[in-house]
Coordinates of C-alpha atoms in Angstrom, one line a residue:
X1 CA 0.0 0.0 0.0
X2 CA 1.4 3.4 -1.0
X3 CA 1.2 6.0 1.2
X4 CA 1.4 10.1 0.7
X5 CA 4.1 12.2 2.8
X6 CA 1.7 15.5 3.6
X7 CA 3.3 18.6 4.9
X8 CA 1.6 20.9 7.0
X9 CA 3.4 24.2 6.9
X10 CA 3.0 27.1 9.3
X11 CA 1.1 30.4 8.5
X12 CA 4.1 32.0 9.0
X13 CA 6.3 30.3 6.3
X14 CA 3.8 31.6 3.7
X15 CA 3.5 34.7 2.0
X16 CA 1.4 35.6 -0.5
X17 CA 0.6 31.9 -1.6
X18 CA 4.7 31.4 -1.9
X19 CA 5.8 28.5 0.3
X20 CA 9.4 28.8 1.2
X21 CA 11.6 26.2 0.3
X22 CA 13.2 25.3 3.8
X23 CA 16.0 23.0 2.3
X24 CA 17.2 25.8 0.4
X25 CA 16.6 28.3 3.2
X26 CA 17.9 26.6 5.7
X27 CA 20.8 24.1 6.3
X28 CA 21.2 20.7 5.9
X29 CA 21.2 20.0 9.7
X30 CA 17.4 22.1 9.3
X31 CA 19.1 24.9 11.2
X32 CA 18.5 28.3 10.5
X33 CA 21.6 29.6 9.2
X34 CA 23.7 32.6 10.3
X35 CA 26.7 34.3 9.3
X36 CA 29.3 36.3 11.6
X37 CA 31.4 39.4 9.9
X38 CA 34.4 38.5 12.0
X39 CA 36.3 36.2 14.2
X40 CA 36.8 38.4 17.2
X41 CA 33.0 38.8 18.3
X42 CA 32.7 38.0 22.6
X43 CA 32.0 34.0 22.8
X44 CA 29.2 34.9 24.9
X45 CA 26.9 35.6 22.0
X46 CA 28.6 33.4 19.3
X47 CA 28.1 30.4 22.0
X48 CA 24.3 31.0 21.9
X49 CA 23.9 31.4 18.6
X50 CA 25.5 27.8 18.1
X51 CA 23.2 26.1 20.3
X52 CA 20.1 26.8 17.9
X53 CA 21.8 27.8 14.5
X54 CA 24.3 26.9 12.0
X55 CA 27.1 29.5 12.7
X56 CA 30.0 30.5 9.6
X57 CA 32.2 33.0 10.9
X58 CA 34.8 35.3 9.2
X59 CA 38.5 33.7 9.9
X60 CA 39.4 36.9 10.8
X61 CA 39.4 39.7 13.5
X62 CA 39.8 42.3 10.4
X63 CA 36.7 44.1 8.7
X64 CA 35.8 41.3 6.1
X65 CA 36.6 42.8 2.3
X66 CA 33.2 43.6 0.4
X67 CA 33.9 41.0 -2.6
X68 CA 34.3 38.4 0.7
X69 CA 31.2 39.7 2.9
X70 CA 29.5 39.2 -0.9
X71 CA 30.4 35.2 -1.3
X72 CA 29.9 34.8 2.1
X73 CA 26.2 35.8 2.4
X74 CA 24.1 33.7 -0.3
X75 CA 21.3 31.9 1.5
X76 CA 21.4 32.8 4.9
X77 CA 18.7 33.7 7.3
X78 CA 20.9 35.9 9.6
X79 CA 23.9 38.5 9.5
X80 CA 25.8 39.4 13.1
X81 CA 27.6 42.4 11.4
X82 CA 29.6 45.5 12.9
X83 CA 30.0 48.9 12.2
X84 CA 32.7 48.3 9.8
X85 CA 30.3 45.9 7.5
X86 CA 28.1 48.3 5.3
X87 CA 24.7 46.6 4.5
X88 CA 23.3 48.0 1.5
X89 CA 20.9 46.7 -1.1
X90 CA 23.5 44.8 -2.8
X91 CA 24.5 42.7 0.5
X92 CA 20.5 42.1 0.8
X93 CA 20.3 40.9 -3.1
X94 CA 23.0 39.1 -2.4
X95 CA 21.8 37.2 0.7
X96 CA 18.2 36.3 -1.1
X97 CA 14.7 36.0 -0.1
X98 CA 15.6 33.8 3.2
X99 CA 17.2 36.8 4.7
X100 CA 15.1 37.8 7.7
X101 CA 17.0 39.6 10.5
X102 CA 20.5 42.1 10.4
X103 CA 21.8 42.4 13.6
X104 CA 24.6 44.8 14.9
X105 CA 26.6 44.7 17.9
X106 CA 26.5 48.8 17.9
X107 CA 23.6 51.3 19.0
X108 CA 24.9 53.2 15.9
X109 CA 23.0 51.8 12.4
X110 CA 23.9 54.2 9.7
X111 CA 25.5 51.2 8.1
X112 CA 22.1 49.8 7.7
X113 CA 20.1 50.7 4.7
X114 CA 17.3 50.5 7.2
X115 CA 14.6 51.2 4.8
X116 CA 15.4 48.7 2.1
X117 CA 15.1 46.4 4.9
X118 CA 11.8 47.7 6.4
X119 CA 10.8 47.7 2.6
X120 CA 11.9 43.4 2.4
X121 CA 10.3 42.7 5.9
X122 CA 13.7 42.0 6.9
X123 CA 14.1 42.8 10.8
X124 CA 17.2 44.8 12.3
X125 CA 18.6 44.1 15.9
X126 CA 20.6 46.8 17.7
X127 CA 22.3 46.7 21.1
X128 CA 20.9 50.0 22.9
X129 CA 21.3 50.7 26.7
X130 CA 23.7 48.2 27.0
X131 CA 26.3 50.1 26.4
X132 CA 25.6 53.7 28.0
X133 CA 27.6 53.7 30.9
X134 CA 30.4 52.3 29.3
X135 CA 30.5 55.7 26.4
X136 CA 29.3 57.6 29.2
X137 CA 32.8 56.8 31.1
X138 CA 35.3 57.0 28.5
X139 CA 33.2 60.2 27.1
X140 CA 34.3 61.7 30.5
X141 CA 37.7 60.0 30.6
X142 CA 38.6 61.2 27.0
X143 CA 37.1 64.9 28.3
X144 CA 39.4 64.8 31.0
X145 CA 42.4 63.2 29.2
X146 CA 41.9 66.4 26.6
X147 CA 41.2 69.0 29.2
X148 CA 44.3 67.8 31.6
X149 CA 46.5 67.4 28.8
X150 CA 47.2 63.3 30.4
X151 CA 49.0 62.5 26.8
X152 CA 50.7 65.3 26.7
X153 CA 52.0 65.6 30.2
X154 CA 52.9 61.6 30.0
X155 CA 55.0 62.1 26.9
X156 CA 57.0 64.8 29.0
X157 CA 57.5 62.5 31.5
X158 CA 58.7 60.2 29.4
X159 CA 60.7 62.2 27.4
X160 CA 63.2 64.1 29.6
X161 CA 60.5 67.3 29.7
X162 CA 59.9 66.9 33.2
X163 CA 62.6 68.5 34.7
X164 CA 60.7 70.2 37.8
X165 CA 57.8 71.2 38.8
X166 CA 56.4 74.6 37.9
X167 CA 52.8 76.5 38.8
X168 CA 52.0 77.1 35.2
X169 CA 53.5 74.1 33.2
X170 CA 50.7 71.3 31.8
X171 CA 48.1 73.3 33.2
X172 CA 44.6 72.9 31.6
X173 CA 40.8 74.2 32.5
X174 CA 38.9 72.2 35.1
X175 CA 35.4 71.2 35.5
X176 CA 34.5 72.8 38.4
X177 CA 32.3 76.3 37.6
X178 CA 32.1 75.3 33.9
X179 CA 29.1 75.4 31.6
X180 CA 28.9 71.8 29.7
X181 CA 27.0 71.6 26.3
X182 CA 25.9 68.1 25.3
X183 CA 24.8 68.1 21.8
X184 CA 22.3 64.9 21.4
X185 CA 20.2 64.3 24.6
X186 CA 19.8 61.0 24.2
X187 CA 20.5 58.1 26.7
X188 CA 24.4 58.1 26.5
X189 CA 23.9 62.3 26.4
X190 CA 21.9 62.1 29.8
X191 CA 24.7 59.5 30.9
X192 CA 27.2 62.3 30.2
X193 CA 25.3 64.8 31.8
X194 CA 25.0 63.0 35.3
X195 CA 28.5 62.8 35.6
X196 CA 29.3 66.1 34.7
X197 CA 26.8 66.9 37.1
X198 CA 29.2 65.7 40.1
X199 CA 31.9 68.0 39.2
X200 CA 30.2 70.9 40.4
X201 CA 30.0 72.4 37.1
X202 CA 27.8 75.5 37.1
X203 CA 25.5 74.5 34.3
X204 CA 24.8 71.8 31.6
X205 CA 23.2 73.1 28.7
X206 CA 21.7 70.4 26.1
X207 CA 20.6 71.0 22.1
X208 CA 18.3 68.1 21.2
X209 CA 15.3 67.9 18.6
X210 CA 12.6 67.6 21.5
X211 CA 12.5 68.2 25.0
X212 CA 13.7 65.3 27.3
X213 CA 12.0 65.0 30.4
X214 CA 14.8 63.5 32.4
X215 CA 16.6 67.1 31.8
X216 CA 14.6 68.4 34.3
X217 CA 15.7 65.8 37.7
X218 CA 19.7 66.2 35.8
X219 CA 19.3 70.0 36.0
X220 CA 20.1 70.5 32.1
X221 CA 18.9 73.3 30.4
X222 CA 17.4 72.6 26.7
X223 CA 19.0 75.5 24.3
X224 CA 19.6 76.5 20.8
X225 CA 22.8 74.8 19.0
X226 CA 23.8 78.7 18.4
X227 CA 23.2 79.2 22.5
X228 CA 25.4 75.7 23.3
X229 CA 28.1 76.6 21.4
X230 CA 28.7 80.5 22.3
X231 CA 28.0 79.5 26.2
X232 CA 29.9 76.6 26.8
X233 CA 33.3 75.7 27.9
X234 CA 32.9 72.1 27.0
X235 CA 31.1 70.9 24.2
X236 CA 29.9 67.1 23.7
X237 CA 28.8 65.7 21.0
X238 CA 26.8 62.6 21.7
X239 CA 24.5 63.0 18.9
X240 CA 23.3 60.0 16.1
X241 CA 24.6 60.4 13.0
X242 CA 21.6 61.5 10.5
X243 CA 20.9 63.3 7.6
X244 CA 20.5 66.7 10.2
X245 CA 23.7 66.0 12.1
X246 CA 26.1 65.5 9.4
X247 CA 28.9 68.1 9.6
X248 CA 26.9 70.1 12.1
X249 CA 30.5 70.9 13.6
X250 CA 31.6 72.7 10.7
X251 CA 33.7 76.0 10.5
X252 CA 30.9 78.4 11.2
X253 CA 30.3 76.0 14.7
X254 CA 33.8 76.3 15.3
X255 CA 33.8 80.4 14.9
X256 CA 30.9 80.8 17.5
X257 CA 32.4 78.3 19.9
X258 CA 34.9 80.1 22.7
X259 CA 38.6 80.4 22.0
X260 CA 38.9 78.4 25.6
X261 CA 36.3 75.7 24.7
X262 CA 37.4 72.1 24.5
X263 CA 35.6 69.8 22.2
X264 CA 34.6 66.0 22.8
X265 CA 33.4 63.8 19.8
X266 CA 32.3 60.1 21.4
X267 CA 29.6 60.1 18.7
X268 CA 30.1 59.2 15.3
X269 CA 33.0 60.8 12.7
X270 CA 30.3 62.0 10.5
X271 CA 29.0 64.5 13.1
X272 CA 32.8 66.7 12.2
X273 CA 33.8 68.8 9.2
X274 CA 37.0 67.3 10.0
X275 CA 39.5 69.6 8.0
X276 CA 37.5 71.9 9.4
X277 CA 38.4 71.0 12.9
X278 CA 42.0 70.8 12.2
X279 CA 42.1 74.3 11.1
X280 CA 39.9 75.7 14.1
X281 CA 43.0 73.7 16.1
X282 CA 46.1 75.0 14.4
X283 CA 44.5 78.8 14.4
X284 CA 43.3 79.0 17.7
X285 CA 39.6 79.2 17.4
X286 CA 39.0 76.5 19.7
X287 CA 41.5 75.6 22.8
X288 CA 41.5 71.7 22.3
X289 CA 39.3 68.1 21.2
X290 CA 39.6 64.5 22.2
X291 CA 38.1 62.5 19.7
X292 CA 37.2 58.8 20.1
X293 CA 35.5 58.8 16.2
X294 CA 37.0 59.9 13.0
X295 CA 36.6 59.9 9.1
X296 CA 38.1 57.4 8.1
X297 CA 38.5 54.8 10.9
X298 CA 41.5 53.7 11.3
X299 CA 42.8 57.2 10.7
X300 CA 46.0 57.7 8.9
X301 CA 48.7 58.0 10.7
X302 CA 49.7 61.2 8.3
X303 CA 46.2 62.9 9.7
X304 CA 47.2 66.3 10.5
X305 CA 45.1 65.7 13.6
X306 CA 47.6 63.0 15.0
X307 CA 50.4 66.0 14.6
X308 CA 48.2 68.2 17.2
X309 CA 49.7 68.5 21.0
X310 CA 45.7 69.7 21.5
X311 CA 43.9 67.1 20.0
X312 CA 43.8 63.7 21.9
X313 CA 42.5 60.7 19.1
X314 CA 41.5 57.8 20.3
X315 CA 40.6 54.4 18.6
X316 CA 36.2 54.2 18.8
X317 CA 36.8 52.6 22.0
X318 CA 33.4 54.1 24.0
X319 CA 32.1 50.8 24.7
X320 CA 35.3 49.0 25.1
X321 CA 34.4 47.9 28.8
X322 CA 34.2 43.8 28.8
X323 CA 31.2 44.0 30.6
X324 CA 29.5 46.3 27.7
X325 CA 31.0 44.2 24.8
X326 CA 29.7 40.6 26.0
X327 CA 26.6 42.0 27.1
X328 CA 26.3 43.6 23.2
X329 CA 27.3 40.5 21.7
X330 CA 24.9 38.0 23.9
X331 CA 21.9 40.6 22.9
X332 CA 22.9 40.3 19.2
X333 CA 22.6 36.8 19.2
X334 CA 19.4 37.1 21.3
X335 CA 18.2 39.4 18.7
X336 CA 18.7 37.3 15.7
X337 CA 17.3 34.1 17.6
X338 CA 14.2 35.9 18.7
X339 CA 13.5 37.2 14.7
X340 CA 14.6 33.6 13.1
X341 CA 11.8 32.4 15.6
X342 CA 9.0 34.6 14.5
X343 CA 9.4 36.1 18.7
X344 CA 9.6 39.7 19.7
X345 CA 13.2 41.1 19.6
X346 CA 14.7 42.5 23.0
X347 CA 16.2 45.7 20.6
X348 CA 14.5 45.7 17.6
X349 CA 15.0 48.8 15.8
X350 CA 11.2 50.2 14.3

C-alpha cells in the first residue's frame, strides 16, 4: 500500500501563496543559518547562537573585504555584522529572499540601509542601553584626558621634559564652575550629563530635537545649538549620525564656539567637518578636542590631527568595557534568535 508524505506548513512560512523552500533556506542539519562578519566577536553571544543555529564566521578579527562579505552571504537567514560591514541593497540581493533579520553589535546603524530592509520585511537588531555607561565613562575620561593634557604631560615625562615642577606648566581648565553643552540628549547624552553633574559644574546646557523629560531631575537646560556653542566651555557631542547631524560641527560652529572651549566627539565621525576642525586647532579658534570617532577609521597615521599636541584621538573605544561588549554581543545573538523564531526582539530597531 502506497502512502502520501503530507506537509503541514506554518502560516508564518507563507507569504502571499509562496511557500518557502526550507532545504534551500535553511541548512542541511534544518538549522536556521547565520553568518558572523568577524572572528573576534565576545563568545558569549557566538556560544548562543551555536546552540540553535548553524554559525559560519569570518576567519578573521579584520573588517571582512566587500567581494568576501559578498560570497559569504548567499542563503542565509541571519547576519551578526559590525559597524565596519556596510549593509546596502546589494548585500540584501545578495543574501536572497531567506534573509530575515541584520543584527549589529553597535547602537549606531547608519551602516544599515534600514529602509530597504523595512521595505523586504527583513528585521534589524541593535544593542541600545547596553552600552551607556560604558561611552558615558570614556566620554568623561577622553574629556578629562583632553582638558588635563594626560597625553601630553605623560609624553613629558617620558621624554626628559619633566625637569621640575612649575605652577603654570601642563596646566589645563577644570570642571568645576564650567558650563557643559551636550549636543544629542539621548540616553548616553543624559549619561554624560549625570556625571558632569558631580563635578560641580555651574550648568549643563543640552541641544536636542525635543524636550527630554529626564533634563529636568539632571538639572540640564534645553538651548539653541547657536546658544550651546557661544555658552559653553565644553562641548559634547553625543549625537546619532543622520541626515541633520552631518557636519553640524563645521567652521561656522567652530567660529561661534569660545577660543577656551574644549571639544569632545564620542559620537560618530560624520557629526565633524574634519578639515574643518583641524584648522579651528592649528589657528586657535578653539583651545583643544579628544576624539574617540574619526573619518576614516583607522585614521592615517599622516592625519594632520595626530600631529596636534591639543587634540587627543582615540581608537572608537566608547564601549570597550568587557562587561558592555559581552553583554552587546549576547543581545545580538538574542536578537537574531528571537527574529529567526517569528518572537519579539529584545532591541528591535522600528
Amino acid at each position: 500500500m502506497l502512502y502520501k508524505r503530507i506537509v503541514v506548513f506554518p502560516v508564518s512560512l507563507v507569504r502571499t501563496g509562496k511557500v518557502f523552500d526550507l532545504n534551500r533556506k535553511m541548512s542541511e542539519s534544518g538549522k536556521f543559518k547565520v553568518f558572523v562578519t568577524r572572528s573576534d566577536m565576545p563568545e558569549g553571544g557566538i556560544n548562543i547562537l551555536k546552540k540553535q543555529c548553524d554559525v559560519r564566521i569570518w576567519e578573521s578579527p579584520l573588517p571582512i573585504p566587500r567581494a568576501d562579505l559578498l560570497k559569504s552571504i548567499s542563503g542565509v537567514n541571519g547576519i551578526y555584522c559590525s559597524l565596519t560591514e556596510k549593509i546596502d541593497q546589494e548585500v540584501l540581493n545578495t543574501a536572497g529572499e531567506g534573509l530575515k533579520v541584520v543584527a549589529t553589535i553597535s547602537v549606531g546603524h547608519d551602516h544599515i540601509d534600514v529602509a530597504e530592509c523595512k521595505k523586504r520585511g527583513i528585521r534589524i537588531g541593535y544593542t541600545p542601553d547596553v552600552l551607556t555607561d560604558a561611552t558615558a565613562e570614556l566620554t568623561l575620561a577622553l574629556l578629562l584626558s583632553t582638558s588635563r593634557r594626560l597625553p601630553e604631560a605623560q609624553n613629558e615625562a617620558k621624554t626628559g621634559g619633566w625637569v621640575s615642577w612649575a605652577p603654570t606648566w601642563m596646566t589645563g581648565p577644570g570642571l568645576a564652575g564650567a558650563t557643559v553643552g551636550i549636543v544629542g540628549f539621548g540616553r548616553i547624552g543624559q549619561a554624560v550629563a549625570r556625571r558632569v553633574k558631580s563635578f560641580n559644574t555651574a550648568q549643563i546646557l543640552y541641544f536636542n530635537r525635543s524636550e527630554r523629560p529626564e533634563a529636568k531631575e539632571i538639572g540640564a537646560v534645553k538651548v539653541t545649538f547657536d546658544e550651546l556653542l557661544a555658552k559653553s566651555d565644553f562641548v559634547i557631542c553625543c549625537a546619532a549620525l543622520v541626515p541633520e547631524t552631518k557636519e553640524i560641527f563645521n567652521k561656522s560652529a567652530y567660529d561661534r564656539m569660545k577660543r577656551n572651549a574644549i571639544f569632545v566627539n564620542t559620537s560618530r565621525g560624520g557629526t565633524v567637518d574634519q578639515n574643518a576642525l583641524v584648522e579651528a586647532l592649528q589657528n586657535g579658534t578653539i583651545r583643544a578636542a579628544g576624539l574617540d570617532v574619526t573619518t576614516p577609521e583607522p585614521l592615517p597615521l599622516d592625519s594632520p590631527l595626530f600631529k596636534l599636541k591639543n587634540c587627543v584621538v582615540l581608537p572608537h573605544i566608547g564601549s570597550a568595557s568587557i562587561e558592555a561588549r559581552n553583554t552587546m554581543s549576547e543581545l545580538t545573538a538574542n536578537n537574531i534568535i528571537a527574529a529567526l523564531n517569528g518572537k519579539d526582539m529584545p532591541a528591535e530597531l522600528k
